[in-house]
Every structure is written in structure tokens, then in C-alpha cells.
Coordinates of C-alpha atoms in Angstrom, one line a residue:
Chain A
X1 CA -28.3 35.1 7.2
X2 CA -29.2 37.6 4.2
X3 CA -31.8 36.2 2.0
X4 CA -33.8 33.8 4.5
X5 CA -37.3 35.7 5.7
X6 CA -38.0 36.9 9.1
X7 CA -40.2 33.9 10.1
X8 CA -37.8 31.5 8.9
X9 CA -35.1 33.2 11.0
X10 CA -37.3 33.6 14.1
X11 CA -38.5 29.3 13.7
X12 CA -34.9 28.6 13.4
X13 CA -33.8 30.4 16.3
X14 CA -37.1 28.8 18.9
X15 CA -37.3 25.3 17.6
X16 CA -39.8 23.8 19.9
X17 CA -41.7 26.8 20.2
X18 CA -45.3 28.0 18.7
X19 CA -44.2 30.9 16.6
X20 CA -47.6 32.7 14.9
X21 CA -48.0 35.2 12.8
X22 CA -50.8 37.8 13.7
X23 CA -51.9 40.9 11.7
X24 CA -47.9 41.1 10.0
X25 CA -46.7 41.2 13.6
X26 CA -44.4 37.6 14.4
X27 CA -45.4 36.5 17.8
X28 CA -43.6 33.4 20.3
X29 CA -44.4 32.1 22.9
X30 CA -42.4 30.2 25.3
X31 CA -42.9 28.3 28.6
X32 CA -42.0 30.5 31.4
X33 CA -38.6 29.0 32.9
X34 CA -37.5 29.7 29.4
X35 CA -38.4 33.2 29.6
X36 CA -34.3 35.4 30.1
X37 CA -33.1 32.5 27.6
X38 CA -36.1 33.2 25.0
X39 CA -35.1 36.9 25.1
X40 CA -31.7 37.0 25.6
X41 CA -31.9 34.2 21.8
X42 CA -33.9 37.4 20.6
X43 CA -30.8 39.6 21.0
X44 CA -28.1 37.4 20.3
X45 CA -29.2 35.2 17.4
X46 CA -31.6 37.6 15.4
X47 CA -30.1 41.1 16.1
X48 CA -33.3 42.3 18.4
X49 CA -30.8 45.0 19.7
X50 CA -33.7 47.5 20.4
X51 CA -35.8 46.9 23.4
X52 CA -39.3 48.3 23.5
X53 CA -41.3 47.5 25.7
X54 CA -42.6 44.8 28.1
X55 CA -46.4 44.5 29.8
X56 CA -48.6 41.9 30.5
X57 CA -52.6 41.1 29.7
X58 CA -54.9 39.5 32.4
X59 CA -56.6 36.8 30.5
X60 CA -58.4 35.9 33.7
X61 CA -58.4 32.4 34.9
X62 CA -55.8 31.4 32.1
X63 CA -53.5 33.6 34.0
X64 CA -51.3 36.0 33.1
X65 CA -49.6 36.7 29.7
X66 CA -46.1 38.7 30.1
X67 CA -45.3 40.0 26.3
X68 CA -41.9 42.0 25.2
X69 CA -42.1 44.1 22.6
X70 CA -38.2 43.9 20.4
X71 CA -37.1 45.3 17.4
X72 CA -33.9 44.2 14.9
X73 CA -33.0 46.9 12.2
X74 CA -31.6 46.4 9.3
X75 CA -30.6 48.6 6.6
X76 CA -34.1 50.2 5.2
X77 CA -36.4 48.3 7.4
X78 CA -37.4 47.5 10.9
X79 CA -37.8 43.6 12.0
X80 CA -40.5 43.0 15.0
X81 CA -40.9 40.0 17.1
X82 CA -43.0 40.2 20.3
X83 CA -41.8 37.5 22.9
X84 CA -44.8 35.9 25.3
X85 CA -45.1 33.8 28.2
X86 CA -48.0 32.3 30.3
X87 CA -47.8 32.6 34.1
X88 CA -50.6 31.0 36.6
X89 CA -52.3 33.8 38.4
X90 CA -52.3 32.1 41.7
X91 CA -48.1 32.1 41.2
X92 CA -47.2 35.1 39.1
X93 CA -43.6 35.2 39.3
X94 CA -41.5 35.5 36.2
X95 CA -37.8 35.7 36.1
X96 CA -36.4 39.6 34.9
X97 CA -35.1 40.6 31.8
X98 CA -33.1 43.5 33.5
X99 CA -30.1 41.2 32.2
X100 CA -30.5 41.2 29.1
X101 CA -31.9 44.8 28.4
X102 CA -31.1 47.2 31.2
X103 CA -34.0 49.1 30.1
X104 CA -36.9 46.7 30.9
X105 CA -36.6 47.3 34.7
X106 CA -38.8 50.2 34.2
X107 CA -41.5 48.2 32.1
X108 CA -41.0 45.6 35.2
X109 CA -41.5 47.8 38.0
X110 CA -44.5 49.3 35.8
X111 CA -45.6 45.5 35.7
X112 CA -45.4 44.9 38.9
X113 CA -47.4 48.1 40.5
X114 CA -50.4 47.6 37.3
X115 CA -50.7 43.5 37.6
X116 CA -49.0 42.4 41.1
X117 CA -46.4 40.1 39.3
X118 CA -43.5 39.7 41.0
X119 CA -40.0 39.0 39.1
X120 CA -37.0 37.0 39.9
X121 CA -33.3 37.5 40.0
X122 CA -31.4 34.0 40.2
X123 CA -34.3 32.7 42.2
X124 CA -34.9 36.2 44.1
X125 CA -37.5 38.2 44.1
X126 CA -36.8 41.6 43.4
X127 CA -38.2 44.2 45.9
X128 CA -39.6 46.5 42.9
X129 CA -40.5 50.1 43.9
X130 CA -43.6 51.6 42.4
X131 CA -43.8 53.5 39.2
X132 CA -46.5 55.7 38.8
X133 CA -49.1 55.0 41.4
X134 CA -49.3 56.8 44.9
X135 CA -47.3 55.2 48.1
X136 CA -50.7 54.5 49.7
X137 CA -52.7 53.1 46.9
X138 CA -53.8 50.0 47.0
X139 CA -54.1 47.0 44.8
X140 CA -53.0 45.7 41.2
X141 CA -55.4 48.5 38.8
X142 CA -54.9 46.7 35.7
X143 CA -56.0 43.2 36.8
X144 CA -59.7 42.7 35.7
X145 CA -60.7 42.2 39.3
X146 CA -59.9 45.5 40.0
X147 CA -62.9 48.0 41.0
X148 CA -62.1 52.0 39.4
X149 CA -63.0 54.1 42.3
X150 CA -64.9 56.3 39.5
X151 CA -66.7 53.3 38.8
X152 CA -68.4 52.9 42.8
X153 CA -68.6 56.7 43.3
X154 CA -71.5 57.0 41.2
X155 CA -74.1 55.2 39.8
X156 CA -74.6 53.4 36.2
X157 CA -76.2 55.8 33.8
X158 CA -77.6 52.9 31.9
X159 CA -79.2 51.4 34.6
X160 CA -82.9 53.1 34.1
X161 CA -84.9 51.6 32.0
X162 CA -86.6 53.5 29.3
X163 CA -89.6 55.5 30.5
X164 CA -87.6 56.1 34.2
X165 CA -86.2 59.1 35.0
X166 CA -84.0 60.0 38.7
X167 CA -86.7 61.7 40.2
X168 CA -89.5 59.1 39.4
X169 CA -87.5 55.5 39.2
X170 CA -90.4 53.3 38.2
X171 CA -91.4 50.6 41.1
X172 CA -92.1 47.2 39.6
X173 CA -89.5 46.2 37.6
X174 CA -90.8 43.4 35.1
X175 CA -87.6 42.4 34.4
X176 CA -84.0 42.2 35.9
X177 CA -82.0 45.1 36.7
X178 CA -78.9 45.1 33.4
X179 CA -75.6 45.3 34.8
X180 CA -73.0 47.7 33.8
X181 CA -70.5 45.6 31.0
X182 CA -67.2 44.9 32.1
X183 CA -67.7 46.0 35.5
X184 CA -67.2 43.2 37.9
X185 CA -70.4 41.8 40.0
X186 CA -71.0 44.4 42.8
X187 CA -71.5 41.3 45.3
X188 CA -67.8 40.0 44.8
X189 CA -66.6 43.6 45.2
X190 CA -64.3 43.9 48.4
X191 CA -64.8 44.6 51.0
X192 CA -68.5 45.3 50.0
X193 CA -71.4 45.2 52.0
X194 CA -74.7 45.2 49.4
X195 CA -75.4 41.9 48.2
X196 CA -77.6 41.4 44.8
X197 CA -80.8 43.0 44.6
X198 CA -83.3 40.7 44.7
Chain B
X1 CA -68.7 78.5 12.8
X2 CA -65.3 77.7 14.8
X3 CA -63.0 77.1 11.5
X4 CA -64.0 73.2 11.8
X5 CA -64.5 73.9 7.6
X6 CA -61.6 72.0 6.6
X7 CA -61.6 69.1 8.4
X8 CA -62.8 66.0 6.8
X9 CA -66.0 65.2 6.6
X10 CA -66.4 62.1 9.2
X11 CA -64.0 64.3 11.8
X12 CA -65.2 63.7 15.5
X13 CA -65.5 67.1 17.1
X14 CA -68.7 66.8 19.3
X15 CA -71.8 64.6 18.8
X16 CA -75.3 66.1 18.1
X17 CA -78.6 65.1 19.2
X18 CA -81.7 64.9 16.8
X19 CA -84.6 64.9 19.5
X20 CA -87.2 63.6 17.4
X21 CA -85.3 60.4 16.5
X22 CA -84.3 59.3 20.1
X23 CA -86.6 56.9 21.6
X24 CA -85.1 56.8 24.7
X25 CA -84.3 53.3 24.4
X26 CA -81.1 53.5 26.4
X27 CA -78.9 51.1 24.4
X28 CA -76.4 54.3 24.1
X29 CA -76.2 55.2 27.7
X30 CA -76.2 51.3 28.4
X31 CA -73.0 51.2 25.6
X32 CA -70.9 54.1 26.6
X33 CA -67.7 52.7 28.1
X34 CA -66.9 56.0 29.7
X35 CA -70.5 56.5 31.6
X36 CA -71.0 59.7 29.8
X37 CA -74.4 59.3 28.7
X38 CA -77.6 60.4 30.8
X39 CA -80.8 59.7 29.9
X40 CA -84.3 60.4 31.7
X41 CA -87.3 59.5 30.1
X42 CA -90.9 59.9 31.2
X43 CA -94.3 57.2 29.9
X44 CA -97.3 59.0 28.7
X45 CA -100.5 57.0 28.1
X46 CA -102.1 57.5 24.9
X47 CA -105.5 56.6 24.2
X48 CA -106.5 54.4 21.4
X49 CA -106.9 56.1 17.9
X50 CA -110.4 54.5 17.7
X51 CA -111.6 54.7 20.8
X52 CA -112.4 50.7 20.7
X53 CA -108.8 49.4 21.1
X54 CA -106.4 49.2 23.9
X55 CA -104.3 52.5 25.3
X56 CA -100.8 52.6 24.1
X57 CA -98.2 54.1 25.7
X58 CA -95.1 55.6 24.4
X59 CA -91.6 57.1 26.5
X60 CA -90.9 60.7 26.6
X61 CA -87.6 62.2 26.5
X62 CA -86.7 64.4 29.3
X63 CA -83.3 65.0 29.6
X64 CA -80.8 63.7 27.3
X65 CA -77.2 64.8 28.6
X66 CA -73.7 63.7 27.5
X67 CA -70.5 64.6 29.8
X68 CA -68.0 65.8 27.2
X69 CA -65.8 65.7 30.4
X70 CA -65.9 62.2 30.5
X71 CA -66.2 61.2 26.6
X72 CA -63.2 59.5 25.2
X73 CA -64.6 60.0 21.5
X74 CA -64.8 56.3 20.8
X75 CA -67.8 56.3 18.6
X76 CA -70.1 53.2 20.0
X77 CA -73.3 55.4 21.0
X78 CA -73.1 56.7 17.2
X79 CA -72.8 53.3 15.8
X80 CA -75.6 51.7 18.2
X81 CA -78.2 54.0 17.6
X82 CA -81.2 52.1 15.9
X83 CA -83.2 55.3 14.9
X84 CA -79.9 57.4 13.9
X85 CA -80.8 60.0 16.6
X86 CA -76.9 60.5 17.3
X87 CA -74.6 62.3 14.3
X88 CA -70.7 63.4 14.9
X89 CA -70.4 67.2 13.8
X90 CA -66.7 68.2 13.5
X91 CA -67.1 71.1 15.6
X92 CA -64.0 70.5 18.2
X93 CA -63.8 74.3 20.2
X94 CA -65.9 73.9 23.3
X95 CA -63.6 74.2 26.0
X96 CA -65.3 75.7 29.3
X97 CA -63.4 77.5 32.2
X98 CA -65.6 75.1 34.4
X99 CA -65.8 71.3 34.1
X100 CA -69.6 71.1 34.5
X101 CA -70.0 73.3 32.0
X102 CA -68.4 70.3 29.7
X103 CA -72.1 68.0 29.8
X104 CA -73.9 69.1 27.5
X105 CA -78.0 69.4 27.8
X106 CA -80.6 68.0 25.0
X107 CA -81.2 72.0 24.0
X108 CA -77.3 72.0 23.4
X109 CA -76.6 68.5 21.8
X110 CA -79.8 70.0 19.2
X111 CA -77.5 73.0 18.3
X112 CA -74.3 71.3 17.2
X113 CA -77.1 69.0 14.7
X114 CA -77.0 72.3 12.5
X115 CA -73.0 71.9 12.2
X116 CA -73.4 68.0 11.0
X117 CA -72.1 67.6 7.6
X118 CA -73.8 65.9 5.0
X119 CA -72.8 62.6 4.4
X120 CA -70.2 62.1 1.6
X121 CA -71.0 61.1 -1.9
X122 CA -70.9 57.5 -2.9
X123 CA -67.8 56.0 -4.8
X124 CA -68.6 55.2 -8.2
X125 CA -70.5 52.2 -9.0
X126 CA -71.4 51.7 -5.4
X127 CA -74.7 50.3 -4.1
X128 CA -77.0 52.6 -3.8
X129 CA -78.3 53.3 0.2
X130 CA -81.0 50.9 1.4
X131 CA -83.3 53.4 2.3
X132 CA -83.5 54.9 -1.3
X133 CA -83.8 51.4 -3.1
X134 CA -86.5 50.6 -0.7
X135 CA -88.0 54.2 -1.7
X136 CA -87.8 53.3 -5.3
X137 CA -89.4 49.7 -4.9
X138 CA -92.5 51.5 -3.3
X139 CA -92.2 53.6 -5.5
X140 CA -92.5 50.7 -8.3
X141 CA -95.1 48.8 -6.7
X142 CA -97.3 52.1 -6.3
X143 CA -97.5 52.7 -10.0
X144 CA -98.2 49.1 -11.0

């Protein structure tokens, strides 16, 4: 297979499948009942002996996006592909990769605790212990729907407007309060009790 | 000061405050991902200049406080800044026994201005800043 590039290797071996190139890094992605197959080609057919990682990205109501990080070295260089699937986030279950690399049980159990996916084993889902997060805590942190704690205990900073200071908050407001970026909307916070100011 | 000397020049040790510049217009504190930013601002009236016109009025700076506790270093409140009130300094050794002491007041922010490095020299051939060619076109216009 000397002498053929990287891309050409990585088409050949996922015919069918969108392969893009972003920022020198090869990306795939591949329907999700394809997902132990997609990686398991990765290792077999283009030497992706080195597992790095696996983790996913809330891209809201698109659903989820489970991405695997692999690796193929050759003499003097390194070959990177990064492997991706789409799940529905009202069904996130994706089968494991445990099979194929032993290793990515951690990144699944990591997974798992940070985004609430569940993954499979022949049709099973796995009862995945937590990772890193206390026995009592609760909810998914990394999903975009997730409140920080830090992020209720106290207020926005950037809430005053100019010319209003804590001790004298100005009374009529000529225009509408701004809301913290990124934050989600305080009245679809649960299990909260203030509504929008009017 | 703290052996910050050798560092390069756009290093991000601690960000300084120039008073004067800030008009409290809060798109820093409204910016900063990490909440860090604290602002509190006053209105003073002014009356009109002539006497005839209408009173203007103008925001005060009270406090202007930034948690260095709670800053992750990333830059935005530097690069929003309209009036360039905000300046990195690559001062880095402030570590405090207690965490409160970590939010630094407006007196404070002032100080580290001091340790701000000038800005580097241009490459060769590169456009001048805006502010001087704008300087130098007054400048022009004046003479004609």
C-alpha cells in the first residue's frame, strides 16, 4: 500500500462514506449501525493500531456526535483519522468499541457519566459505572441543557447596565434585561420556580 | 519587578486597568466566559457647557474588580474593549494565601498598568497604525 496517500487509503477502505478533510486532520463519518465495523476497518485495513481517544459533542437538536480519535504509525510519521457517528438525542445508544480496542471502555464510561449515552454489547446495554463524577450527582454535565451549579449560585456580573451599581440598581429599565451567553433560559431551568421577568 | 523581564512581550500574566479609558460600558463583564468581571458604575448629571442646551449625563466608574480566582486567561475582555482600557502585563507572581485576596480592586488593576510592556515594533514594510496615519492626515490638512 506504500506510495498511495492517506486520503486515498482511508476512501478506499469507507466506500460509501463522506470522508472530509478538515484543518490537515482526515475525518469519516458513518451511519451508526456501522459504527464497531467502521472502527474495527480503521484497525484492520489501515494499520490504526493506536487508540486515542473517544468523546462525543452535543450539537443540540441534531443530536449527538460520538467521534474516535486513531492513530496508524508508520516509519517517520504518524497517520490520523478520527471516526464519527450521529446518534438521535431522544435514542442515544451506540454500540461499544470495547472490542476492538480494550482501551476505549474508559473513554465510554467517561461518555456515558458526561453525555447520558448509553452503549451496546450484541444488543445489550452495558451497565457503565461512573468515571469521575460523585455517586450522588446528578445529571449528564456536558450536554448543553445542563445548568453549572456555579452558574445559579450567583448572579450574572454583566447583568447591570452601565451607570448601575449593587447598592443602587437603577429602577426603570428602558430596555430588556441581556441574558448571560450560553447560559440556558432560566425559565426552562429544572426544577425552577422564577419565570421571566417581565 | 517579579523576574517577568524575559518573557515575551504579548505574555499573559495579569491584566491591567487604565481608569480613565473605561467607560463603564460593560461589554467586558457582559463577554467574560468565566463571570470574573465586576463592574459598578454610577450617572452624574452634567449641566450644559452653555447654559442654553440640554444636561448631559455621563457614567461614573465605581468599582471595577476582576476575580483572578475565576479568570481562565482567555483574552476576550482585552480584545472587546472599544476604548483600550484593558492591557495584559506579563507580571504572572500573585499568588495569595487566601482566595479572596485573588479579585483584584480598580486601585490594584491601576498598578500592574505600570508593568505593561510597550507594544512591539512593526515588521518591516508594515502598515503604519491607524491612529498615527489619521494623526498625520490632520496633520496635512492643518497646514494646507
Amino acid at each position: 500500500m506504500t506510495g498511495s496517500t492517506w486520503l486515498a487509503r482511508v476512501e478506499a477502505a469507507y466506500v460509501g462514506a463522506a470522508v472530509e478533510e478538515e484543518f490537515g486532520l482526515l475525518s469519516v463519518d458513518v451511519p451508526p449501525d456501522r459504527w464497531t465495523d467502521a472502527v474495527t476497518v480503521a484497525r484492520e485495513s489501515l494499520g490504526c493500531t493506536f487508540f486515542d481517544w473517544l468523546s462525543a459533542v452535543d450539537e443540540l437538536e441534531e443530536g449527538f456526535r460520538v467521534v474516535c480519535h486513531l492513530a496508524a504509525r508508520r516509519t517517520g510519521a504518524v497517520e490520523h483519522l478520527v471516526v464519527r457517528t450521529r446518534i438521535p438525542r431522544d435514542h442515544p445508544v451506540v454500540a461499544s468499541v470495547a472490542g476492538v480496542f480494550g482501551g476505549a471502555r474508559w473513554h465510554e464510561r467517561e461518555t456515558h457519566e458526561m453525555f447520558g449515552i448509553e452503549f451496546t454489547e450484541d444488543g445489550a446495554v452495558l451497565p457503565l459505572e461512573g468515571l469521575l463524577l460523585p455517586e450522588e450527582f446528578e445529571g449528564h454535565p456536558l450536554r448543553k441543557d445542563f445548568v453549572l451549579a456555579s452558574r445559579v449560585a450567583r448572579p450574572w456580573p454583566g447583568a447591570k447596565e452601565p451607570g448601575e451599581s449593587d447598592e443602587r440598581p437603577r429602577a426603570a429599565r428602558a430596555r430588556r434585561r441581556a441574558l448571560p451567553p450560553g447560559v440556558p433560559d432560566p425559565g426552562q431551568w429544572p426544577g425552577s420556580t422564577t419565570q421571566d421577568e417581565p | 519587578m517579579t523576574g517577568a523581564e524575559w518573557l515575551p512581550p504579548r505574555s499573559r500574566g495579569v491584566i491591567a486597568l487604565i481608569e480613565e479609558n473605561c467607560t463603564s460600558c460593560m461589554l467586558c463583564a457582559r463577554e467574560c466566559p468565566a463571570w470574573c468581571i465586576h463592574i459598578d458604575s454610577r450617572q452624574e448629571t452634567l449641566p450644559s457647557a452653555t447654559g442654553r442646551g440640554r444636561d448631559t449625563t455621563r457614567n461614573v466608574l465605581e468599582r471595577f474588580a476582576i476575580d483572578y480566582s475565576l479568570c481562565m486567561y482567555c483574552s476576550i475582555c482585552v480584545e472587546v474593549c472599544p476604548f483600550d482600557a484593558l492591557h495584559w502585563s506579563p507580571e504572572y507572581a500573585y499568588a495569595e494565601g487566601d482566595i479572596r485576596e485573588l479579585t483584584h480592586e480598580k486601585d490594584r488593576l491601576r498598578e500592574w498598568m505600570w508593568t505593561v510592556p510597550p507594544p512591539p515594533t512593526l515588521d518591516e514594510h508594515a502598515e503604519p497604525a491607524k491612529e498615527i496615519a489619521a494623526a498625520e492626515k490632520a496633520a496635512r490638512r492643518s497646514r494646507r
